[in-house]
mmCIF file of C-alpha atoms and ligand atoms in Angstrom:
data_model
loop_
_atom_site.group_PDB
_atom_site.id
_atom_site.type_symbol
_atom_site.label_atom_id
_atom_site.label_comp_id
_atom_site.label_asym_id
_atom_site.label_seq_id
_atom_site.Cartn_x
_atom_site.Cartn_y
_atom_site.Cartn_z
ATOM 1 C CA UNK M 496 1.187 -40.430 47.242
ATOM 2 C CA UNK M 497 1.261 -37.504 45.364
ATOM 3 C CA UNK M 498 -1.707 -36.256 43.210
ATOM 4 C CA UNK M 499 -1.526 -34.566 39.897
ATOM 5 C CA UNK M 500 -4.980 -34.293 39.442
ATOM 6 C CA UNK M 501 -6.661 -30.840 38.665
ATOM 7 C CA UNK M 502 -10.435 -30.256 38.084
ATOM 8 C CA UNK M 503 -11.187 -27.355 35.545
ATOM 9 C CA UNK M 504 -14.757 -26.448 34.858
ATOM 10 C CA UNK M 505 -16.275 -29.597 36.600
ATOM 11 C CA UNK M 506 -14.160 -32.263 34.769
ATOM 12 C CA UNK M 507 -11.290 -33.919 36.312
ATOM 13 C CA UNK M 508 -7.779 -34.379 34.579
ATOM 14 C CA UNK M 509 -5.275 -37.000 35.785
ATOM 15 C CA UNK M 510 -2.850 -34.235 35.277
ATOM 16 C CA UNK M 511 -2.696 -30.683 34.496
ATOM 17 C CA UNK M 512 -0.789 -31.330 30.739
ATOM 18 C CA UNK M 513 -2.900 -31.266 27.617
ATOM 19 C CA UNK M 514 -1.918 -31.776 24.010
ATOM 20 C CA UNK M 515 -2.657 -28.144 21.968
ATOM 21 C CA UNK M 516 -4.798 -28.414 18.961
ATOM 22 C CA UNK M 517 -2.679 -29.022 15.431
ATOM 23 C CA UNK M 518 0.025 -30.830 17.340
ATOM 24 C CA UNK M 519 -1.452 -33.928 15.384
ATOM 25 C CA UNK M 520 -3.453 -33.516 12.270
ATOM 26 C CA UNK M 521 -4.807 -36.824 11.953
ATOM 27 C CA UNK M 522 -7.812 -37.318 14.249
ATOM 28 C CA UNK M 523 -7.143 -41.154 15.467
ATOM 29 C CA UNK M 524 -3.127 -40.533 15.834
ATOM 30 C CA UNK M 525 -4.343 -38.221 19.140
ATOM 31 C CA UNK M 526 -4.482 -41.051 20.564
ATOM 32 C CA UNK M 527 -0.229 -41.285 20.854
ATOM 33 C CA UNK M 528 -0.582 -38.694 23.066
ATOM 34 C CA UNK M 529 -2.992 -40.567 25.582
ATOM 35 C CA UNK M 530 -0.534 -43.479 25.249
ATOM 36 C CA UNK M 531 2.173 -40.853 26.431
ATOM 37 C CA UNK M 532 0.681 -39.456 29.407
ATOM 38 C CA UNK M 533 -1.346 -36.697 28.944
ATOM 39 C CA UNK M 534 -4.279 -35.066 30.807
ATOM 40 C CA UNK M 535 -6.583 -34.434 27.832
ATOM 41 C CA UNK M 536 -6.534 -33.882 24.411
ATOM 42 C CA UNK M 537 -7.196 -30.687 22.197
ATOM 43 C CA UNK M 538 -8.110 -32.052 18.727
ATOM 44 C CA UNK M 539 -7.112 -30.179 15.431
ATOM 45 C CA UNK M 540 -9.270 -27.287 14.358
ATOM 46 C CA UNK M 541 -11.957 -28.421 12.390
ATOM 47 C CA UNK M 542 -13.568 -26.191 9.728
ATOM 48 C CA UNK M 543 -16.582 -26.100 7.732
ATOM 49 C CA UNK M 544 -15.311 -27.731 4.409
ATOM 50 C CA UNK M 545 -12.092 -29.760 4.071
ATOM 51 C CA UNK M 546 -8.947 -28.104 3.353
ATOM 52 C CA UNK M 547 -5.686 -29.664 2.040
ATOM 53 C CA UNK M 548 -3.914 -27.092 4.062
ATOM 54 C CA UNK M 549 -0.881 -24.805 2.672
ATOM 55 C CA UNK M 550 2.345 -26.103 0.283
ATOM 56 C CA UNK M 551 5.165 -27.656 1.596
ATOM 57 C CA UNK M 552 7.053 -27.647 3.815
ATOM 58 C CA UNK M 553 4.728 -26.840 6.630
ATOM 59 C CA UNK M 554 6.887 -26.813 9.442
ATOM 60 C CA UNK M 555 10.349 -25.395 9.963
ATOM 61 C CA UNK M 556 12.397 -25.936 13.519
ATOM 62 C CA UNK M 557 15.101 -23.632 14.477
ATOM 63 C CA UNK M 558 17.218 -22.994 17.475
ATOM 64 C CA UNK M 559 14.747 -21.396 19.728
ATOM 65 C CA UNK M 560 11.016 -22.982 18.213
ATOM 66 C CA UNK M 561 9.504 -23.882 15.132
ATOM 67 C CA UNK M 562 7.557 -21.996 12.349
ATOM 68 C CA UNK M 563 4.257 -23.748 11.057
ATOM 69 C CA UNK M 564 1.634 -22.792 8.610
ATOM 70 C CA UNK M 565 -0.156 -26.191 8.208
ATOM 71 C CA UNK M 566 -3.051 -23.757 6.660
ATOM 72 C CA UNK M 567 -6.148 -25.666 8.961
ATOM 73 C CA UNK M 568 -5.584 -29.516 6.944
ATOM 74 C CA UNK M 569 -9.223 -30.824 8.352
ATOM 75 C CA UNK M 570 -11.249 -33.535 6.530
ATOM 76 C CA UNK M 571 -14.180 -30.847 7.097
ATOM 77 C CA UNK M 572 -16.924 -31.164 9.342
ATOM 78 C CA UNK M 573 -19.073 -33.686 7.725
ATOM 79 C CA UNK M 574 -16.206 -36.415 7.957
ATOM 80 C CA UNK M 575 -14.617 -34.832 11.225
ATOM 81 C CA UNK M 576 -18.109 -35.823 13.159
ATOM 82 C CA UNK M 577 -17.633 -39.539 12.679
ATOM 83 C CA UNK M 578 -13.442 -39.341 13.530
ATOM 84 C CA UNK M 579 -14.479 -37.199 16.358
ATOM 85 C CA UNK M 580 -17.212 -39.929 17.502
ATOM 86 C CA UNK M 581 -15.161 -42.838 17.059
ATOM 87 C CA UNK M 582 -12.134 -40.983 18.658
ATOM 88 C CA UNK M 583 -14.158 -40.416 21.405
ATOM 89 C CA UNK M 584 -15.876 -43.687 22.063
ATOM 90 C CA UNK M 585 -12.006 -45.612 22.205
ATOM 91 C CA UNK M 586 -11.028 -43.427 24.687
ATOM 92 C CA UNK M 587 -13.741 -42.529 26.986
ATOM 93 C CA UNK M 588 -11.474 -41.827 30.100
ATOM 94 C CA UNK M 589 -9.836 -39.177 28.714
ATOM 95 C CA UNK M 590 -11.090 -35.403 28.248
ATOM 96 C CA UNK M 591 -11.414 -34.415 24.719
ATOM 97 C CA UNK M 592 -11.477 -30.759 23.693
ATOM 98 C CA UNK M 593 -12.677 -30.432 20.393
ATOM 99 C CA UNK M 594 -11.276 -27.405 18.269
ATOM 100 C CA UNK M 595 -13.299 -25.789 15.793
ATOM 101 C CA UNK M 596 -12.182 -22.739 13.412
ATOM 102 C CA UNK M 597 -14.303 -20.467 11.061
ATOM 103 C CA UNK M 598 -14.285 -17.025 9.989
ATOM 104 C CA UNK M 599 -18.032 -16.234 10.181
ATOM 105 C CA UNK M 600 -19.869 -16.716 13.591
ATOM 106 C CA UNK M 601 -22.590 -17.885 11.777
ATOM 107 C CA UNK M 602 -20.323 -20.563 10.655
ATOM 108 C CA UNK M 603 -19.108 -21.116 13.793
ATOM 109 C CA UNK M 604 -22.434 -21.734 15.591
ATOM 110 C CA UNK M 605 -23.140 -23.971 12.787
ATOM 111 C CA UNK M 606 -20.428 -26.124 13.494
ATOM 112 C CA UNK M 607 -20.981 -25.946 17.175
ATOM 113 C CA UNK M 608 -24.509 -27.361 16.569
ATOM 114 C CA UNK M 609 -22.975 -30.134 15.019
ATOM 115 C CA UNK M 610 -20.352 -31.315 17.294
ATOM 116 C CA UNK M 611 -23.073 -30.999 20.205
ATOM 117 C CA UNK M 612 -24.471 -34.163 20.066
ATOM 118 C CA UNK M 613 -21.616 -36.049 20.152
ATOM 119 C CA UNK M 614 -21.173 -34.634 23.952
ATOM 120 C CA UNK M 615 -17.493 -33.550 24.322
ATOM 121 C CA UNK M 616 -15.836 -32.363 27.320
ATOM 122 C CA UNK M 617 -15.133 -28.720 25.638
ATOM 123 C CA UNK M 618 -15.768 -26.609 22.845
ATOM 124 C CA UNK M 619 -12.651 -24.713 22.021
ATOM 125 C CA UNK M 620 -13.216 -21.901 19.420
ATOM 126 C CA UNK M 621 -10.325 -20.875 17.751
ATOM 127 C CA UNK M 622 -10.381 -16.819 17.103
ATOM 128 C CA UNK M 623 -6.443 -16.557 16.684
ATOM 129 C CA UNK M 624 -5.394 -18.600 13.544
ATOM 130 C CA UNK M 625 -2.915 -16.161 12.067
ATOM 131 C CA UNK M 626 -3.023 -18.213 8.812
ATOM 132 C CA UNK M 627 -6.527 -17.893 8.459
ATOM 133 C CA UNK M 628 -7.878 -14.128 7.855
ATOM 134 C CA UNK M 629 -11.646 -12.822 7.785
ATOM 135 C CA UNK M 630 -12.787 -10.861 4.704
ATOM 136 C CA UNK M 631 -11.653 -7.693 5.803
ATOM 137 C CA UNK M 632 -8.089 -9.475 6.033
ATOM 138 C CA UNK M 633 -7.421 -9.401 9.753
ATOM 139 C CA UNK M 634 -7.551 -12.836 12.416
ATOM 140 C CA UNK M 635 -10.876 -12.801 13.970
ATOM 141 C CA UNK M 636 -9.043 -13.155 17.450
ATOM 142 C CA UNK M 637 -7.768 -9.664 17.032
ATOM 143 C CA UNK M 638 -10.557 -7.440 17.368
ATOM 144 C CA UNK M 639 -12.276 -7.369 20.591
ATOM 145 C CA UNK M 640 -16.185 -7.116 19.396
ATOM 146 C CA UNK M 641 -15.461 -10.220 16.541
ATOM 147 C CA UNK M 642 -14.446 -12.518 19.668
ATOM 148 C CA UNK M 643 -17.016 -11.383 21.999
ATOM 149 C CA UNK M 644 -19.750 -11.719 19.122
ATOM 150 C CA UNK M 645 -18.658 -15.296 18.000
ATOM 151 C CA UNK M 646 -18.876 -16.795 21.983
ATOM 152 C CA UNK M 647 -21.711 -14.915 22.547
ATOM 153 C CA UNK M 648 -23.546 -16.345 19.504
ATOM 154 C CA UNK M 649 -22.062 -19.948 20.060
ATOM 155 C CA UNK M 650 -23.580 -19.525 24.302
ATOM 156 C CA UNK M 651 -26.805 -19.228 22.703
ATOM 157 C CA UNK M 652 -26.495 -23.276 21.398
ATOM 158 C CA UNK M 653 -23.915 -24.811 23.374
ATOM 159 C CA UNK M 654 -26.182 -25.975 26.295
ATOM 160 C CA UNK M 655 -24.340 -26.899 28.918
ATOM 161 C CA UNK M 656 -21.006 -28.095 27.073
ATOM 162 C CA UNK M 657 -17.960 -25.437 28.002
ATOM 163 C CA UNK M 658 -17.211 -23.093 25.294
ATOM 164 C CA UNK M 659 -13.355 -22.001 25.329
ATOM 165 C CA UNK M 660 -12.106 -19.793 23.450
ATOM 166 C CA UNK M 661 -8.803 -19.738 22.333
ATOM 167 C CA UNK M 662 -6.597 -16.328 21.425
ATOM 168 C CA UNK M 663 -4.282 -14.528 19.639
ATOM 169 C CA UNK M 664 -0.879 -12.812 21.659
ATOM 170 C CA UNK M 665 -0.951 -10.847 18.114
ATOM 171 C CA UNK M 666 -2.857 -8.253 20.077
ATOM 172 C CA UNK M 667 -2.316 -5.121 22.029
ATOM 173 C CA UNK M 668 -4.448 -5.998 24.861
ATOM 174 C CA UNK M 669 -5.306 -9.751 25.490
ATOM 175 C CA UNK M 670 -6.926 -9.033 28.882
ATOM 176 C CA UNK M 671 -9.608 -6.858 27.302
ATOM 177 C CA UNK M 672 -9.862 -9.380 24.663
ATOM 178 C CA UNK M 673 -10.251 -12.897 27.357
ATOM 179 C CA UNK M 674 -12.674 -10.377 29.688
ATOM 180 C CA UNK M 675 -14.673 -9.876 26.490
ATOM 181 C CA UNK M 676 -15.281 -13.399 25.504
ATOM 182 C CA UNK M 677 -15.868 -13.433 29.813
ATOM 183 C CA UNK M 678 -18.444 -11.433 29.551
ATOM 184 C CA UNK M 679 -20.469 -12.719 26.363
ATOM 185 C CA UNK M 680 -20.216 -15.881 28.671
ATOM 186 C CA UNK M 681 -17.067 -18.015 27.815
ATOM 187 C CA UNK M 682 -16.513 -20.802 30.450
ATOM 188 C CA UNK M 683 -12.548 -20.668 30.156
ATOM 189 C CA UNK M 684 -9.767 -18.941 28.205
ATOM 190 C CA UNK M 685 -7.023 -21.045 26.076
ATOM 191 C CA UNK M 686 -3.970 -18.569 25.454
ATOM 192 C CA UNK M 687 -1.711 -18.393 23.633
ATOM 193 C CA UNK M 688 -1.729 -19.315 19.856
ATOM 194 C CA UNK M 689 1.277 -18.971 17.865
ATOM 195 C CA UNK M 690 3.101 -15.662 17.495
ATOM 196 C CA UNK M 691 3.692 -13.654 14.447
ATOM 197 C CA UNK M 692 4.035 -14.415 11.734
ATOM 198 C CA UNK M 693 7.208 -15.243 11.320
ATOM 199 C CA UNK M 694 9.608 -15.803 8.793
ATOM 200 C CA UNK M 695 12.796 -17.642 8.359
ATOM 201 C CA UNK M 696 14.747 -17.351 4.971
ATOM 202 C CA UNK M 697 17.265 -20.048 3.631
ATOM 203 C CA UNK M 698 20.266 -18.521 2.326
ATOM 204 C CA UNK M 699 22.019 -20.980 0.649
ATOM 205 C CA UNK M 700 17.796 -21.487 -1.496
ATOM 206 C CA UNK M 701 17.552 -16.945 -1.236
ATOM 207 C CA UNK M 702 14.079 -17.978 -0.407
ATOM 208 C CA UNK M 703 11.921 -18.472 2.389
ATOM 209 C CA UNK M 704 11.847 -21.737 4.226
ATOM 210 C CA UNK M 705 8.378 -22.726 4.335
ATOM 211 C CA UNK M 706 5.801 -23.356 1.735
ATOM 212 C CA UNK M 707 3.716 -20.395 2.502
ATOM 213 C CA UNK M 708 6.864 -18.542 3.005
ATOM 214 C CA UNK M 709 5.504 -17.120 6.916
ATOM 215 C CA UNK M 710 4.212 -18.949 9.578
ATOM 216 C CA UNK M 711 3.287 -18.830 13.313
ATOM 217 C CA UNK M 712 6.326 -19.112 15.714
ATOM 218 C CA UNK M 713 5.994 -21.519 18.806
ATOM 219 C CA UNK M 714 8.556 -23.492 20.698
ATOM 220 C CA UNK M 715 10.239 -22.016 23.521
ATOM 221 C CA UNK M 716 11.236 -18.591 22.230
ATOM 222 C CA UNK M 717 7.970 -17.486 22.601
ATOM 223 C CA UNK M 718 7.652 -18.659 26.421
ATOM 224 C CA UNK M 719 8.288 -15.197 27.852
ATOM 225 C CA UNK M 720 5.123 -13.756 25.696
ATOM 226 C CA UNK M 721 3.100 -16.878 27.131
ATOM 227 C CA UNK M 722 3.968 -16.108 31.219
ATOM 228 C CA UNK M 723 2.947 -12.009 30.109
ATOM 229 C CA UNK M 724 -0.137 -13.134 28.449
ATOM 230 C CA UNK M 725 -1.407 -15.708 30.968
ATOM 231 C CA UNK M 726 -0.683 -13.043 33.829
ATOM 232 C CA UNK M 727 -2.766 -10.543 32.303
ATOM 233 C CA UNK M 728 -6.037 -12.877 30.834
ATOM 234 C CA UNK M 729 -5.750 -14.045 35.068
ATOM 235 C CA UNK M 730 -5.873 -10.349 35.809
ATOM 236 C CA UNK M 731 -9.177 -9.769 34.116
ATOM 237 C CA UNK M 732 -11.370 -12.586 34.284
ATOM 238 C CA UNK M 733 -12.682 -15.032 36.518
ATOM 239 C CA UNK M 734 -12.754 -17.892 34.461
ATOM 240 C CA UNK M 735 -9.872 -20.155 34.695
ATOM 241 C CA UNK M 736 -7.404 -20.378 31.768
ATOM 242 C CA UNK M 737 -5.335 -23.205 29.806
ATOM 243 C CA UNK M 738 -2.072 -21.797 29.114
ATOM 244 C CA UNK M 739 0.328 -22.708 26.579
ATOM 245 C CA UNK M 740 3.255 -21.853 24.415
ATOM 246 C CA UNK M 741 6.440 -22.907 24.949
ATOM 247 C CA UNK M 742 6.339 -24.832 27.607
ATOM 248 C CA UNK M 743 8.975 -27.608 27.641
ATOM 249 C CA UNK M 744 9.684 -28.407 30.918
ATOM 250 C CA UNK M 745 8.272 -28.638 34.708
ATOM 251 C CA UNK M 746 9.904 -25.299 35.484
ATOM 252 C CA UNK M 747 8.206 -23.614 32.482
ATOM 253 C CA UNK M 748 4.738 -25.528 33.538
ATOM 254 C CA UNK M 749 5.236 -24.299 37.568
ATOM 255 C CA UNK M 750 5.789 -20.954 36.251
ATOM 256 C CA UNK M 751 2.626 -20.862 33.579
ATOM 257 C CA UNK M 752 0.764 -21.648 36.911
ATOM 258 C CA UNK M 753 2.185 -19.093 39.073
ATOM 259 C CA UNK M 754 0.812 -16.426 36.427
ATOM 260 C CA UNK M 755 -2.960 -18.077 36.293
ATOM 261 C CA UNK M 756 -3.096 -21.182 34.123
ATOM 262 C CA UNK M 757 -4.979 -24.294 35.406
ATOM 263 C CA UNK M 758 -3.943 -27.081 32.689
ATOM 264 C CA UNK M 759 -1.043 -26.517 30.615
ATOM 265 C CA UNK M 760 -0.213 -26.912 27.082
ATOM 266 C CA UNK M 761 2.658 -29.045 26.201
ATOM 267 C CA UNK M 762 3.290 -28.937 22.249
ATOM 268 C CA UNK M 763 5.465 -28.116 20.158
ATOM 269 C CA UNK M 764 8.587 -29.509 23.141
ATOM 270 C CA UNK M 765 6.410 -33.038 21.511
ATOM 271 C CA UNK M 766 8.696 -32.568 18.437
ATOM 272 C CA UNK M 767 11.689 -31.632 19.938
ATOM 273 C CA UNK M 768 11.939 -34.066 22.830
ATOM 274 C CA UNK M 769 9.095 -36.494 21.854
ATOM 275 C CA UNK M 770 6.315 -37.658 23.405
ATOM 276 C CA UNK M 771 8.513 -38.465 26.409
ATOM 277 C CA UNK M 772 8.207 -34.763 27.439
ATOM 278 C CA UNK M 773 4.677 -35.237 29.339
ATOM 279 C CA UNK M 774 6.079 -38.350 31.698
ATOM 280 C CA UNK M 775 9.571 -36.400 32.326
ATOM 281 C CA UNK M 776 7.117 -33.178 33.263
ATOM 282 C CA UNK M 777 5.221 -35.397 35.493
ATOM 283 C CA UNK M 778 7.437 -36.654 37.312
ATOM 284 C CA UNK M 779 9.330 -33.119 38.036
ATOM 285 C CA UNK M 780 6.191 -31.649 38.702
ATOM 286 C CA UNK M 781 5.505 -34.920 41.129
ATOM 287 C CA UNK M 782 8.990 -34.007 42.985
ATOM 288 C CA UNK M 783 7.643 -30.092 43.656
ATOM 289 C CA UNK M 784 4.837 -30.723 44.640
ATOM 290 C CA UNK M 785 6.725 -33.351 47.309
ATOM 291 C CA UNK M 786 9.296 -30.610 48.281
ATOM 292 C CA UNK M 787 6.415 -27.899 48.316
ATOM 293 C CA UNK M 788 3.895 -30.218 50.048
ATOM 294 C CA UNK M 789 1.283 -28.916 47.721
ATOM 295 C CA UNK M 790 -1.769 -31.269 47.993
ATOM 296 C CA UNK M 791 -3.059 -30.007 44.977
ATOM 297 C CA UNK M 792 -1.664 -27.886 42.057
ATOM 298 C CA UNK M 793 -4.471 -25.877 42.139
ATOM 299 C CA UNK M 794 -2.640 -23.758 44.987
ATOM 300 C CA UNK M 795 -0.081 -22.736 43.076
ATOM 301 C CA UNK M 796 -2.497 -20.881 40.410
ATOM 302 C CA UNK M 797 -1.751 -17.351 40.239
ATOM 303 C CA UNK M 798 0.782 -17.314 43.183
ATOM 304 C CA UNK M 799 2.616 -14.771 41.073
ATOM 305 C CA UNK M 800 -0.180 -12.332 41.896
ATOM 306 C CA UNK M 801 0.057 -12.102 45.366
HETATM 307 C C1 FMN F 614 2.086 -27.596 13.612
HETATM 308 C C2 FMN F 614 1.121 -26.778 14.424
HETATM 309 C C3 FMN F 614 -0.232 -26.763 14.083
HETATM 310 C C4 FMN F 614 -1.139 -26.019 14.832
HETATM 311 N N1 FMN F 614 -2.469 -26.049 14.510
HETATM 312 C C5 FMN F 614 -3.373 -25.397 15.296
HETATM 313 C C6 FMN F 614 -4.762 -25.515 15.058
HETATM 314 O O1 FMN F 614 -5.226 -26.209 14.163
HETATM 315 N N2 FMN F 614 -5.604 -24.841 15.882
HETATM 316 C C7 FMN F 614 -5.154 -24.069 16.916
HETATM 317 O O2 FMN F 614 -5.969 -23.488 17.645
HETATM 318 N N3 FMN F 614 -3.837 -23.965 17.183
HETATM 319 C C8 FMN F 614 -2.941 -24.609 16.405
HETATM 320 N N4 FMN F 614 -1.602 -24.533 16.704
HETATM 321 C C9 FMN F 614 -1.140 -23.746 17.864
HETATM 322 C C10 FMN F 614 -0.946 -24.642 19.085
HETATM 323 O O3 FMN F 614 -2.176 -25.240 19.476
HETATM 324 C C11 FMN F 614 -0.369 -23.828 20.277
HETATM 325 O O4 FMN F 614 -1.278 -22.811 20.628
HETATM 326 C C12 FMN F 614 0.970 -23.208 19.956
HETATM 327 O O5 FMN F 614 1.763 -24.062 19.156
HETATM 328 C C13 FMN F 614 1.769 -22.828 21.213
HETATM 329 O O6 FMN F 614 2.095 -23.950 22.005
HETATM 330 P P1 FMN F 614 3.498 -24.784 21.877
HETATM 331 O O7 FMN F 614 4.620 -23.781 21.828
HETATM 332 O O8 FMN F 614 3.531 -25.674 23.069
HETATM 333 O O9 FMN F 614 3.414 -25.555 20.598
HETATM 334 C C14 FMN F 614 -0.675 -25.257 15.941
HETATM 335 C C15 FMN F 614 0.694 -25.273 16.280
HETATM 336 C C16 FMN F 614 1.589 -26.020 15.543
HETATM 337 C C17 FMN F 614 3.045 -26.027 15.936
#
């Protein structure tokens, strides 16, 4: 019998697949992705007040990915606590990473002190949103103190729940950035986020595609720039990472591995191929691992490196 099972910081997962945060807006509809096979969920980012998110259209798929700018859509923290509760009470055997998203760390400890008490698996801070800009106009992910100051201020309330933090490839050097957030005491590293911003223009309309006329790219396109990030976070920290972007098949997930990841992201492939995608990874991954005789997935991580 063949095991998928892979522990990362203390918690097991029945596999090493995860839905990415935004994948589903709606905080109950995660649940199709449970139903489908998945290790754990990421839950959309949640902000301080509700937003209504950008104008339509949102999304945009093309031959090699898709470009979103859903602009955060979040009832806002206040409502977000009882979905989150309620989410998490219907489907207690399941890790649940819950995603927040602020541009002010005072904001963001804020909303860390209120998701505490409900007990989730993970924290997962999102400094990468490239829709979403501070006040001086740049994505808090970008500049090494802004990430290092958020986790660090967040460490100082988060008890003993994980704090990830989640980053931007829209950087020049995303080890620096991941050994940063190491060292103000992050417990793991969630890379990437979407590229870009991108932009795809209709020619027939002469106008951009979507509603806020660029977006982040994902999708497999961007797969190359996942393997290159993941390979460098593993590089410079310790802390094991949850990669992502991309990845649309049990080759792509074996080879996210290989350069450091732990539990993979499986996303945006959820449009393309459906939520079928997780059980037809599984069961490739379940046919390595027989061919391989791993015992445990965990051997493969960061088998590039050696
Ligand atoms: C429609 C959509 C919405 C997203 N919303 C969020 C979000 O709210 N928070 C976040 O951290 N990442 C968000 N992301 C980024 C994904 O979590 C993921 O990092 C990225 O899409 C790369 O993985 P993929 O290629 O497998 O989709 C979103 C991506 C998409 C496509």
């Amino acid at each position: 019998m063949v095991d998928l099972s892979v522990e990362f910081i203390n918690i097991n997962f029945p596999n090493p697949l995860i839905l990415p945060s935004g994948i589903i807006t709606e905080i109950p509809e995660h649940k199709k992705a449970i139903d489908a096979g998945v290790g754990g969920v990421t839950l959309k980012s949640i902000t301080k007040d509700k937003r209504e998110g950008n104008p339509l259209p949102r999304m945009w798929k093309y031959e090699h990915g898709m470009l979103n700018s859903v602009g955060l859509r979040n009832p806002g923290i206040k409502k977000a606590v009882i979905e989150v509760k309620r989410f998490m009470d219907e489907n207690k055997n399941t890790p649940v990473i819950v995603s927040l998203f602020s541009t002010k760390v005072s904001e963001f400890v804020e909303l860390v002190e209120r998701i505490i008490p409900l007990n989730p698996s993970f924290i997962e801070l999102n400094l990468s949103c490239p829709n979403t800009v501070d006040e001086m106009g740049n994505s808090l992910g970008m500049e090494e103190g802004a990430a290092g100051k958020v986790v660090g201020a967040v460490k100082k309330v988060s008890g003993k729940i994980p704090i990830l933090a989640k980053l931007s490839p829209n950087v020049v050097e995303i080890g620096e950035i991941a050994k940063t957030c190491e060292d103000a005491g992050a417990d793991g590293i969630v890379a990437i986020n979407t590229v870009g911003p991108g932009m795809i223009i209709d020619i027939v309309k002469e106008k951009p595609v979507i509603g806020n006329k660029e977006g982040g790219v994902s999708g497999p396109g961007i797969f190359p720039i996942t393997v290159r990030c993941v390979y460098d976070i593993y590089k410079s920290v310790k802390i094991p990472i949850i990669g992502m972007g991309g990845v649309s098949s049990w080759q792509n997930v074996v080879e996210i591995m290989f350069a450091g990841a732990t539990l993979v992201g499986v996303g945006t492939a959820t449009y393309t191929k459906g939520m079928k995608v997780y059980e037809e990874i599984k069961t490739g991954l379940t046919d390595y691992m027989k061919k391989e005789n791993l015992k445990n997935l965990k051997e493969i991580v960061g088998q590039a490196h050696k």
